[in-house]
């Protein structure tokens, strides 16, 4: 059968990326070269921070952000259970404890009204995740952090160029991290970027990503225990090409999200389309709907959609219910009811730049037909 296949995500790569990578290969300089610096400069300028430090993944960047914030064994860091696991694991990497707080049912980001009861003497920071491309409520979170003397670190891995009241994510905290895995808004294959306005943090991260080596390379000294979290020149070249069309790519994502919401609008009784909070600019990492029928079998829906060439995914499971988090911290079902409810009913749909309006119409048609037939039988 020659049916059109719709994956969940797909990178948008053009001749510019091919040329950029080929130039790196021909130059013979595959790591620690001019593209890295060029990519960092361009990135910092776009986000509006003084400094940017490219790393080998978003996860590596989050690890360095935790070290740079001075988080260590015995400390607690408040964060969201509704995220990709790396935003909680990075707290474990430095021996600290992730303390989860339930989420806002509208944006799926940290619910600021629940943060203060989670603060203890051990709390050092709030690791804010901007999930799916939409900023968390930074006005209130910033106020709480100030009142309690807590640092803010942003996991902006899913939300490049998103804004809240005209201010870009990545500029609210002491440091922020972006990621460039192939399903993100821009890709370098693997890669990440730590941005900050703090010169010391920047200098420390440059050293930590390069085995802890001192900035002055002739003086071959390792001042701290570091890592190899370097980004290759090949990745940096990809990043430069991708950044050059960032605005255009985000605009197209916003257009595609608009088509989805338009076609889904008549089916509000069956599913909830994503919502954007007032003051937020959404940059659409994924398009996630939640199924409203309480007893509906999501796995069956996913399997049926796949038979029609439409990929979909349960997205995201709550971190506190992963087995090693349950075992280590004693978390259980019911601890964070809003996050758990969204985790049970959320469904990510195909979302990438080459989708046309007629593709979205088709995907929605298949989705609604599937929900209607399965909704009855469960
Ligand atoms: C993608 C992502 C990361 C980092 O991912 P890497 O695969 O390590 O680049 C971290 N946090 C969130 C919320 C993410 O979506």
mmCIF file of N, CA and C in Angstrom, residues 109-232:
data_model
loop_
_atom_site.group_PDB
_atom_site.id
_atom_site.type_symbol
_atom_site.label_atom_id
_atom_site.label_comp_id
_atom_site.label_asym_id
_atom_site.label_seq_id
_atom_site.Cartn_x
_atom_site.Cartn_y
_atom_site.Cartn_z
ATOM 1 N N UNK A 109 3.242 24.065 32.462
ATOM 2 C CA UNK A 109 4.486 24.474 33.129
ATOM 3 C C UNK A 109 4.253 24.555 34.632
ATOM 4 N N UNK A 110 5.347 24.651 35.414
ATOM 5 C CA UNK A 110 5.261 24.804 36.873
ATOM 6 C C UNK A 110 4.112 25.726 37.280
ATOM 7 N N UNK A 111 3.312 25.288 38.254
ATOM 8 C CA UNK A 111 2.245 26.126 38.789
ATOM 9 C C UNK A 111 2.840 26.968 39.924
ATOM 10 N N UNK A 112 3.013 28.274 39.689
ATOM 11 C CA UNK A 112 3.722 29.107 40.677
ATOM 12 C C UNK A 112 3.042 29.094 42.049
ATOM 13 N N UNK A 113 1.730 28.903 42.075
ATOM 14 C CA UNK A 113 1.030 28.950 43.366
ATOM 15 C C UNK A 113 1.384 27.751 44.246
ATOM 16 N N UNK A 114 2.049 26.762 43.665
ATOM 17 C CA UNK A 114 2.407 25.574 44.449
ATOM 18 C C UNK A 114 3.892 25.521 44.814
ATOM 19 N N UNK A 115 4.631 26.534 44.415
ATOM 20 C CA UNK A 115 6.083 26.498 44.646
ATOM 21 C C UNK A 115 6.431 26.734 46.118
ATOM 22 N N UNK A 116 5.786 27.727 46.733
ATOM 23 C CA UNK A 116 6.251 28.145 48.068
ATOM 24 C C UNK A 116 6.157 27.058 49.132
ATOM 25 N N UNK A 117 5.128 26.215 49.047
ATOM 26 C CA UNK A 117 5.012 25.153 50.052
ATOM 27 C C UNK A 117 6.117 24.099 49.883
ATOM 28 N N UNK A 118 6.777 24.096 48.723
ATOM 29 C CA UNK A 118 7.834 23.095 48.492
ATOM 30 C C UNK A 118 9.212 23.596 48.915
ATOM 31 N N UNK A 119 9.290 24.878 49.271
ATOM 32 C CA UNK A 119 10.597 25.448 49.641
ATOM 33 C C UNK A 119 10.972 25.043 51.075
ATOM 34 N N UNK A 120 12.204 24.571 51.247
ATOM 35 C CA UNK A 120 12.722 24.238 52.581
ATOM 36 C C UNK A 120 14.050 24.976 52.785
ATOM 37 N N UNK A 121 14.685 24.736 53.911
ATOM 38 C CA UNK A 121 15.999 25.358 54.167
ATOM 39 C C UNK A 121 17.037 24.888 53.161
ATOM 40 N N UNK A 122 16.804 23.701 52.597
ATOM 41 C CA UNK A 122 17.789 23.138 51.670
ATOM 42 C C UNK A 122 17.609 23.620 50.227
ATOM 43 N N UNK A 123 16.489 24.274 49.932
ATOM 44 C CA UNK A 123 16.227 24.679 48.550
ATOM 45 C C UNK A 123 17.223 25.744 48.103
ATOM 46 N N UNK A 124 17.865 25.496 46.954
ATOM 47 C CA UNK A 124 18.861 26.438 46.446
ATOM 48 C C UNK A 124 18.428 27.114 45.149
ATOM 49 N N UNK A 125 17.592 26.427 44.376
ATOM 50 C CA UNK A 125 17.277 26.960 43.051
ATOM 51 C C UNK A 125 15.939 26.427 42.551
ATOM 52 N N UNK A 126 15.410 27.136 41.559
ATOM 53 C CA UNK A 126 14.250 26.634 40.816
ATOM 54 C C UNK A 126 14.729 26.378 39.392
ATOM 55 N N UNK A 127 14.596 25.121 38.949
ATOM 56 C CA UNK A 127 14.943 24.797 37.571
ATOM 57 C C UNK A 127 13.636 24.841 36.780
ATOM 58 N N UNK A 128 13.448 25.959 36.090
ATOM 59 C CA UNK A 128 12.199 26.189 35.362
ATOM 60 C C UNK A 128 12.290 25.527 33.992
ATOM 61 N N UNK A 129 11.302 24.725 33.628
ATOM 62 C CA UNK A 129 11.249 24.143 32.284
ATOM 63 C C UNK A 129 10.180 24.895 31.492
ATOM 64 N N UNK A 130 10.526 25.329 30.306
ATOM 65 C CA UNK A 130 9.529 25.939 29.419
ATOM 66 C C UNK A 130 9.096 24.834 28.451
ATOM 67 N N UNK A 131 7.972 24.217 28.747
ATOM 68 C CA UNK A 131 7.667 22.974 28.032
ATOM 69 C C UNK A 131 6.936 23.207 26.695
ATOM 70 N N UNK A 132 7.244 22.403 25.737
ATOM 71 C CA UNK A 132 6.573 22.345 24.420
ATOM 72 C C UNK A 132 6.713 23.613 23.563
ATOM 73 N N UNK A 133 7.477 24.629 24.046
ATOM 74 C CA UNK A 133 7.621 25.865 23.268
ATOM 75 C C UNK A 133 6.960 27.063 23.908
ATOM 76 N N UNK A 134 6.445 26.882 25.138
ATOM 77 C CA UNK A 134 5.735 27.978 25.811
ATOM 78 C C UNK A 134 6.390 28.332 27.159
ATOM 79 N N UNK A 135 6.612 29.631 27.392
ATOM 80 C CA UNK A 135 7.250 30.044 28.647
ATOM 81 C C UNK A 135 6.404 29.722 29.886
ATOM 82 N N UNK A 136 7.096 29.414 30.983
ATOM 83 C CA UNK A 136 6.446 29.307 32.290
ATOM 84 C C UNK A 136 6.164 30.722 32.793
ATOM 85 N N UNK A 137 5.364 30.837 33.851
ATOM 86 C CA UNK A 137 4.978 32.149 34.378
ATOM 87 C C UNK A 137 6.156 32.795 35.118
ATOM 88 N N UNK A 138 6.995 33.504 34.373
ATOM 89 C CA UNK A 138 8.243 34.016 34.950
ATOM 90 C C UNK A 138 8.049 35.217 35.857
ATOM 91 N N UNK A 139 6.942 35.928 35.703
ATOM 92 C CA UNK A 139 6.704 37.079 36.578
ATOM 93 C C UNK A 139 6.604 36.606 38.025
ATOM 94 N N UNK A 140 5.739 35.627 38.250
ATOM 95 C CA UNK A 140 5.528 35.140 39.607
ATOM 96 C C UNK A 140 6.730 34.311 40.083
ATOM 97 N N UNK A 141 7.262 33.471 39.217
ATOM 98 C CA UNK A 141 8.386 32.618 39.621
ATOM 99 C C UNK A 141 9.594 33.480 40.018
ATOM 100 N N UNK A 142 9.852 34.535 39.255
ATOM 101 C CA UNK A 142 10.972 35.427 39.576
ATOM 102 C C UNK A 142 10.758 36.090 40.935
ATOM 103 N N UNK A 143 9.516 36.510 41.200
ATOM 104 C CA UNK A 143 9.216 37.155 42.486
ATOM 105 C C UNK A 143 9.472 36.189 43.650
ATOM 106 N N UNK A 144 8.991 34.953 43.501
ATOM 107 C CA UNK A 144 9.178 33.952 44.559
ATOM 108 C C UNK A 144 10.676 33.685 44.773
ATOM 109 N N UNK A 145 11.400 33.543 43.672
ATOM 110 C CA UNK A 145 12.836 33.252 43.775
ATOM 111 C C UNK A 145 13.558 34.373 44.522
ATOM 112 N N UNK A 146 13.208 35.606 44.196
ATOM 113 C CA UNK A 146 13.832 36.767 44.868
ATOM 114 C C UNK A 146 13.527 36.758 46.361
ATOM 115 N N UNK A 147 12.245 36.558 46.683
ATOM 116 C CA UNK A 147 11.829 36.584 48.095
ATOM 117 C C UNK A 147 12.579 35.559 48.935
ATOM 118 N N UNK A 148 12.867 34.396 48.325
ATOM 119 C CA UNK A 148 13.471 33.301 49.084
ATOM 120 C C UNK A 148 14.965 33.136 48.805
ATOM 121 N N UNK A 149 15.528 34.047 48.037
ATOM 122 C CA UNK A 149 16.955 33.982 47.738
ATOM 123 C C UNK A 149 17.351 32.744 46.933
ATOM 124 N N UNK A 150 16.503 32.363 45.983
ATOM 125 C CA UNK A 150 16.787 31.173 45.162
ATOM 126 C C UNK A 150 17.280 31.580 43.775
ATOM 127 N N UNK A 151 18.141 30.752 43.213
ATOM 128 C CA UNK A 151 18.582 30.978 41.840
ATOM 129 C C UNK A 151 17.552 30.429 40.867
ATOM 130 N N UNK A 152 17.518 31.015 39.682
ATOM 131 C CA UNK A 152 16.673 30.469 38.612
ATOM 132 C C UNK A 152 17.570 29.972 37.490
ATOM 133 N N UNK A 153 17.374 28.713 37.119
ATOM 134 C CA UNK A 153 18.031 28.142 35.942
ATOM 135 C C UNK A 153 16.899 27.760 34.994
ATOM 136 N N UNK A 154 17.042 28.120 33.722
ATOM 137 C CA UNK A 154 15.993 27.802 32.764
ATOM 138 C C UNK A 154 16.380 26.619 31.882
ATOM 139 N N UNK A 155 15.497 25.638 31.810
ATOM 140 C CA UNK A 155 15.602 24.614 30.773
ATOM 141 C C UNK A 155 14.743 25.098 29.613
ATOM 142 N N UNK A 156 15.415 25.726 28.646
ATOM 143 C CA UNK A 156 14.719 26.293 27.489
ATOM 144 C C UNK A 156 14.900 25.392 26.268
ATOM 145 N N UNK A 157 15.213 24.114 26.520
ATOM 146 C CA UNK A 157 15.544 23.181 25.430
ATOM 147 C C UNK A 157 14.421 23.029 24.409
ATOM 148 N N UNK A 158 13.175 23.243 24.823
ATOM 149 C CA UNK A 158 12.047 23.072 23.896
ATOM 150 C C UNK A 158 11.479 24.413 23.434
ATOM 151 N N UNK A 159 12.128 25.518 23.814
ATOM 152 C CA UNK A 159 11.437 26.803 23.637
ATOM 153 C C UNK A 159 12.305 27.916 23.080
ATOM 154 N N UNK A 160 13.163 27.598 22.129
ATOM 155 C CA UNK A 160 14.002 28.640 21.554
ATOM 156 C C UNK A 160 13.125 29.747 20.959
ATOM 157 N N UNK A 161 13.517 30.992 21.248
ATOM 158 C CA UNK A 161 12.836 32.194 20.739
ATOM 159 C C UNK A 161 11.441 32.444 21.307
ATOM 160 N N UNK A 162 10.988 31.641 22.255
ATOM 161 C CA UNK A 162 9.708 31.939 22.904
ATOM 162 C C UNK A 162 9.885 33.176 23.779
ATOM 163 N N UNK A 163 8.793 33.929 23.936
ATOM 164 C CA UNK A 163 8.871 35.169 24.711
ATOM 165 C C UNK A 163 7.722 35.265 25.701
ATOM 166 N N UNK A 164 7.993 36.033 26.780
ATOM 167 C CA UNK A 164 6.919 36.392 27.696
ATOM 168 C C UNK A 164 6.928 37.904 27.848
ATOM 169 N N UNK A 165 5.867 38.529 27.472
ATOM 170 C CA UNK A 165 5.762 39.999 27.495
ATOM 171 C C UNK A 165 7.007 40.634 26.877
ATOM 172 N N UNK A 166 7.380 40.115 25.697
ATOM 173 C CA UNK A 166 8.486 40.714 24.954
ATOM 174 C C UNK A 166 9.879 40.315 25.412
ATOM 175 N N UNK A 167 9.977 39.501 26.471
ATOM 176 C CA UNK A 167 11.300 39.080 26.962
ATOM 177 C C UNK A 167 11.522 37.610 26.599
ATOM 178 N N UNK A 168 12.687 37.326 26.034
ATOM 179 C CA UNK A 168 12.937 35.963 25.553
ATOM 180 C C UNK A 168 13.260 34.976 26.663
ATOM 181 N N UNK A 169 12.798 33.749 26.533
ATOM 182 C CA UNK A 169 13.232 32.722 27.471
ATOM 183 C C UNK A 169 14.744 32.539 27.278
ATOM 184 N N UNK A 170 15.385 32.261 28.388
ATOM 185 C CA UNK A 170 16.838 32.182 28.352
ATOM 186 C C UNK A 170 17.461 33.425 28.962
ATOM 187 N N UNK A 171 16.621 34.448 29.240
ATOM 188 C CA UNK A 171 17.152 35.692 29.809
ATOM 189 C C UNK A 171 16.586 35.968 31.201
ATOM 190 N N UNK A 172 15.816 35.028 31.744
ATOM 191 C CA UNK A 172 15.169 35.273 33.034
ATOM 192 C C UNK A 172 16.030 34.834 34.221
ATOM 193 N N UNK A 173 16.896 33.856 34.009
ATOM 194 C CA UNK A 173 17.618 33.283 35.141
ATOM 195 C C UNK A 173 19.102 33.592 35.104
ATOM 196 N N UNK A 174 19.821 32.887 35.968
ATOM 197 C CA UNK A 174 21.262 33.069 36.040
ATOM 198 C C UNK A 174 21.946 32.394 34.838
ATOM 199 N N UNK A 175 21.337 31.302 34.367
ATOM 200 C CA UNK A 175 21.824 30.619 33.173
ATOM 201 C C UNK A 175 20.643 29.890 32.545
ATOM 202 N N UNK A 176 20.735 29.605 31.253
ATOM 203 C CA UNK A 176 19.677 28.868 30.572
ATOM 204 C C UNK A 176 20.310 27.934 29.553
ATOM 205 N N UNK A 177 19.584 26.860 29.250
ATOM 206 C CA UNK A 177 20.125 25.856 28.339
ATOM 207 C C UNK A 177 19.141 25.579 27.200
ATOM 208 N N UNK A 178 19.690 25.498 25.990
ATOM 209 C CA UNK A 178 18.920 25.149 24.787
ATOM 210 C C UNK A 178 19.469 23.832 24.237
ATOM 211 N N UNK A 179 18.651 23.149 23.411
ATOM 212 C CA UNK A 179 19.090 21.851 22.893
ATOM 213 C C UNK A 179 18.792 21.728 21.408
ATOM 214 N N UNK A 180 19.623 20.928 20.716
ATOM 215 C CA UNK A 180 19.545 20.840 19.257
ATOM 216 C C UNK A 180 19.474 19.416 18.729
ATOM 217 N N UNK A 181 18.855 18.523 19.483
ATOM 218 C CA UNK A 181 18.564 17.180 18.973
ATOM 219 C C UNK A 181 17.667 17.343 17.736
ATOM 220 N N UNK A 182 17.665 16.342 16.811
ATOM 221 C CA UNK A 182 16.952 16.559 15.537
ATOM 222 C C UNK A 182 15.444 16.836 15.629
ATOM 223 N N UNK A 183 14.816 16.554 16.762
ATOM 224 C CA UNK A 183 13.376 16.883 16.832
ATOM 225 C C UNK A 183 13.115 18.301 17.345
ATOM 226 N N UNK A 184 14.145 19.035 17.741
ATOM 227 C CA UNK A 184 13.940 20.385 18.278
ATOM 228 C C UNK A 184 13.733 21.392 17.138
ATOM 229 N N UNK A 185 13.408 22.631 17.503
ATOM 230 C CA UNK A 185 13.115 23.648 16.476
ATOM 231 C C UNK A 185 14.308 23.873 15.542
ATOM 232 N N UNK A 186 15.544 23.842 16.091
ATOM 233 C CA UNK A 186 16.722 23.828 15.213
ATOM 234 C C UNK A 186 17.642 22.692 15.683
ATOM 235 N N UNK A 187 18.410 22.143 14.751
ATOM 236 C CA UNK A 187 19.220 20.981 15.118
ATOM 237 C C UNK A 187 20.687 21.128 14.725
ATOM 238 N N UNK A 188 21.548 20.456 15.514
ATOM 239 C CA UNK A 188 22.960 20.308 15.151
ATOM 240 C C UNK A 188 23.320 18.818 15.167
ATOM 241 N N UNK A 189 22.320 17.949 15.037
ATOM 242 C CA UNK A 189 22.510 16.508 15.208
ATOM 243 C C UNK A 189 22.334 16.200 16.687
ATOM 244 N N UNK A 190 23.423 16.362 17.434
ATOM 245 C CA UNK A 190 23.374 16.439 18.894
ATOM 246 C C UNK A 190 23.978 17.781 19.255
ATOM 247 N N UNK A 191 23.515 18.371 20.338
ATOM 248 C CA UNK A 191 24.136 19.628 20.742
ATOM 249 C C UNK A 191 23.280 20.420 21.700
ATOM 250 N N UNK A 192 23.925 21.367 22.348
ATOM 251 C CA UNK A 192 23.210 22.245 23.268
ATOM 252 C C UNK A 192 23.955 23.556 23.417
ATOM 253 N N UNK A 193 23.323 24.513 24.111
ATOM 254 C CA UNK A 193 23.942 25.820 24.315
ATOM 255 C C UNK A 193 23.560 26.346 25.685
ATOM 256 N N UNK A 194 24.578 26.758 26.436
ATOM 257 C CA UNK A 194 24.332 27.382 27.734
ATOM 258 C C UNK A 194 24.529 28.884 27.566
ATOM 259 N N UNK A 195 23.507 29.672 27.911
ATOM 260 C CA UNK A 195 23.641 31.123 27.802
ATOM 261 C C UNK A 195 23.592 31.744 29.192
ATOM 262 N N UNK A 196 24.272 32.868 29.335
ATOM 263 C CA UNK A 196 24.301 33.575 30.620
ATOM 264 C C UNK A 196 24.804 35.001 30.396
ATOM 265 N N UNK A 197 24.496 35.883 31.354
ATOM 266 C CA UNK A 197 25.073 37.226 31.342
ATOM 267 C C UNK A 197 26.225 37.330 32.327
ATOM 268 N N UNK A 198 26.515 36.216 33.001
ATOM 269 C CA UNK A 198 27.503 36.215 34.073
ATOM 270 C C UNK A 198 28.860 35.721 33.545
ATOM 271 N N UNK A 199 29.839 36.626 33.580
ATOM 272 C CA UNK A 199 31.154 36.317 33.015
ATOM 273 C C UNK A 199 31.832 35.120 33.691
ATOM 274 N N UNK A 200 31.695 35.028 35.033
ATOM 275 C CA UNK A 200 32.331 33.908 35.754
ATOM 276 C C UNK A 200 31.713 32.570 35.368
ATOM 277 N N UNK A 201 30.370 32.571 35.287
ATOM 278 C CA UNK A 201 29.689 31.329 34.901
ATOM 279 C C UNK A 201 30.131 30.908 33.505
ATOM 280 N N UNK A 202 30.206 31.876 32.615
ATOM 281 C CA UNK A 202 30.610 31.566 31.248
ATOM 282 C C UNK A 202 32.025 30.982 31.217
ATOM 283 N N UNK A 203 32.937 31.632 31.917
ATOM 284 C CA UNK A 203 34.336 31.169 31.933
ATOM 285 C C UNK A 203 34.420 29.757 32.526
ATOM 286 N N UNK A 204 33.665 29.527 33.595
ATOM 287 C CA UNK A 204 33.687 28.200 34.218
ATOM 288 C C UNK A 204 33.156 27.136 33.245
ATOM 289 N N UNK A 205 32.074 27.447 32.541
ATOM 290 C CA UNK A 205 31.492 26.460 31.616
ATOM 291 C C UNK A 205 32.418 26.168 30.441
ATOM 292 N N UNK A 206 33.099 27.214 29.939
ATOM 293 C CA UNK A 206 34.067 26.992 28.859
ATOM 294 C C UNK A 206 35.139 26.011 29.318
ATOM 295 N N UNK A 207 35.572 26.165 30.556
ATOM 296 C CA UNK A 207 36.612 25.288 31.096
ATOM 297 C C UNK A 207 36.059 23.871 31.347
ATOM 298 N N UNK A 208 34.871 23.801 31.977
ATOM 299 C CA UNK A 208 34.290 22.493 32.327
ATOM 300 C C UNK A 208 33.994 21.628 31.106
ATOM 301 N N UNK A 209 33.576 22.260 30.016
ATOM 302 C CA UNK A 209 33.249 21.451 28.831
ATOM 303 C C UNK A 209 34.511 20.889 28.190
ATOM 304 N N UNK A 210 35.664 21.457 28.542
ATOM 305 C CA UNK A 210 36.939 21.071 27.935
ATOM 306 C C UNK A 210 37.884 20.497 28.990
ATOM 307 N N UNK A 211 37.384 19.527 29.758
ATOM 308 C CA UNK A 211 38.162 18.782 30.755
ATOM 309 C C UNK A 211 38.632 19.622 31.943
ATOM 310 N N UNK A 212 38.113 20.835 32.063
ATOM 311 C CA UNK A 212 38.536 21.681 33.181
ATOM 312 C C UNK A 212 39.828 22.417 32.904
ATOM 313 N N UNK A 213 40.143 22.500 31.642
ATOM 314 C CA UNK A 213 41.403 23.131 31.254
ATOM 315 C C UNK A 213 41.328 24.648 31.465
ATOM 316 N N UNK A 214 42.451 25.227 31.860
ATOM 317 C CA UNK A 214 42.507 26.682 32.033
ATOM 318 C C UNK A 214 42.338 27.367 30.677
ATOM 319 N N UNK A 215 41.809 28.586 30.699
ATOM 320 C CA UNK A 215 41.524 29.302 29.454
ATOM 321 C C UNK A 215 42.793 29.528 28.643
ATOM 322 N N UNK A 216 43.861 29.829 29.326
ATOM 323 C CA UNK A 216 45.133 30.032 28.652
ATOM 324 C C UNK A 216 45.766 28.672 28.336
ATOM 325 N N UNK A 217 45.688 28.295 27.046
ATOM 326 C CA UNK A 217 45.998 26.912 26.674
ATOM 327 C C UNK A 217 47.488 26.565 26.754
ATOM 328 N N UNK A 218 48.362 27.579 26.638
ATOM 329 C CA UNK A 218 49.795 27.242 26.696
ATOM 330 C C UNK A 218 50.134 26.805 28.123
ATOM 331 N N UNK A 219 49.419 27.350 29.039
ATOM 332 C CA UNK A 219 49.623 27.030 30.437
ATOM 333 C C UNK A 219 48.743 25.818 30.722
ATOM 334 N N UNK A 220 49.173 24.675 30.261
ATOM 335 C CA UNK A 220 48.333 23.492 30.258
ATOM 336 C C UNK A 220 47.983 23.023 31.670
ATOM 337 N N UNK A 221 46.988 23.642 32.239
ATOM 338 C CA UNK A 221 46.635 23.279 33.605
ATOM 339 C C UNK A 221 45.159 22.904 33.671
ATOM 340 N N UNK A 222 44.849 21.928 34.523
ATOM 341 C CA UNK A 222 43.458 21.580 34.765
ATOM 342 C C UNK A 222 43.089 22.118 36.130
ATOM 343 N N UNK A 223 42.280 23.165 36.125
ATOM 344 C CA UNK A 223 41.996 23.867 37.381
ATOM 345 C C UNK A 223 40.852 23.215 38.158
ATOM 346 N N UNK A 224 39.944 22.561 37.443
ATOM 347 C CA UNK A 224 38.810 21.886 38.085
ATOM 348 C C UNK A 224 38.585 20.550 37.389
ATOM 349 N N UNK A 225 37.767 19.679 38.018
ATOM 350 C CA UNK A 225 37.420 18.435 37.340
ATOM 351 C C UNK A 225 36.416 18.766 36.235
ATOM 352 N N UNK A 226 36.784 18.470 35.006
ATOM 353 C CA UNK A 226 35.907 18.815 33.896
ATOM 354 C C UNK A 226 35.403 17.593 33.154
ATOM 355 N N UNK A 227 34.874 17.863 31.980
ATOM 356 C CA UNK A 227 34.242 16.813 31.168
ATOM 357 C C UNK A 227 34.632 17.040 29.719
ATOM 358 N N UNK A 228 34.357 16.070 28.865
ATOM 359 C CA UNK A 228 34.400 16.380 27.441
ATOM 360 C C UNK A 228 32.977 16.587 26.970
ATOM 361 N N UNK A 229 32.542 17.824 27.003
ATOM 362 C CA UNK A 229 31.209 18.210 26.530
ATOM 363 C C UNK A 229 31.325 19.140 25.325
ATOM 364 N N UNK A 230 32.413 19.000 24.545
ATOM 365 C CA UNK A 230 32.614 19.903 23.420
ATOM 366 C C UNK A 230 31.658 19.600 22.273
ATOM 367 N N UNK A 231 31.327 20.663 21.521
ATOM 368 C CA UNK A 231 30.551 20.509 20.298
ATOM 369 C C UNK A 231 31.507 20.451 19.122
ATOM 370 N N UNK A 232 31.248 19.569 18.143
ATOM 371 C CA UNK A 232 32.138 19.461 16.986
ATOM 372 C C UNK A 232 31.907 20.625 16.014
#
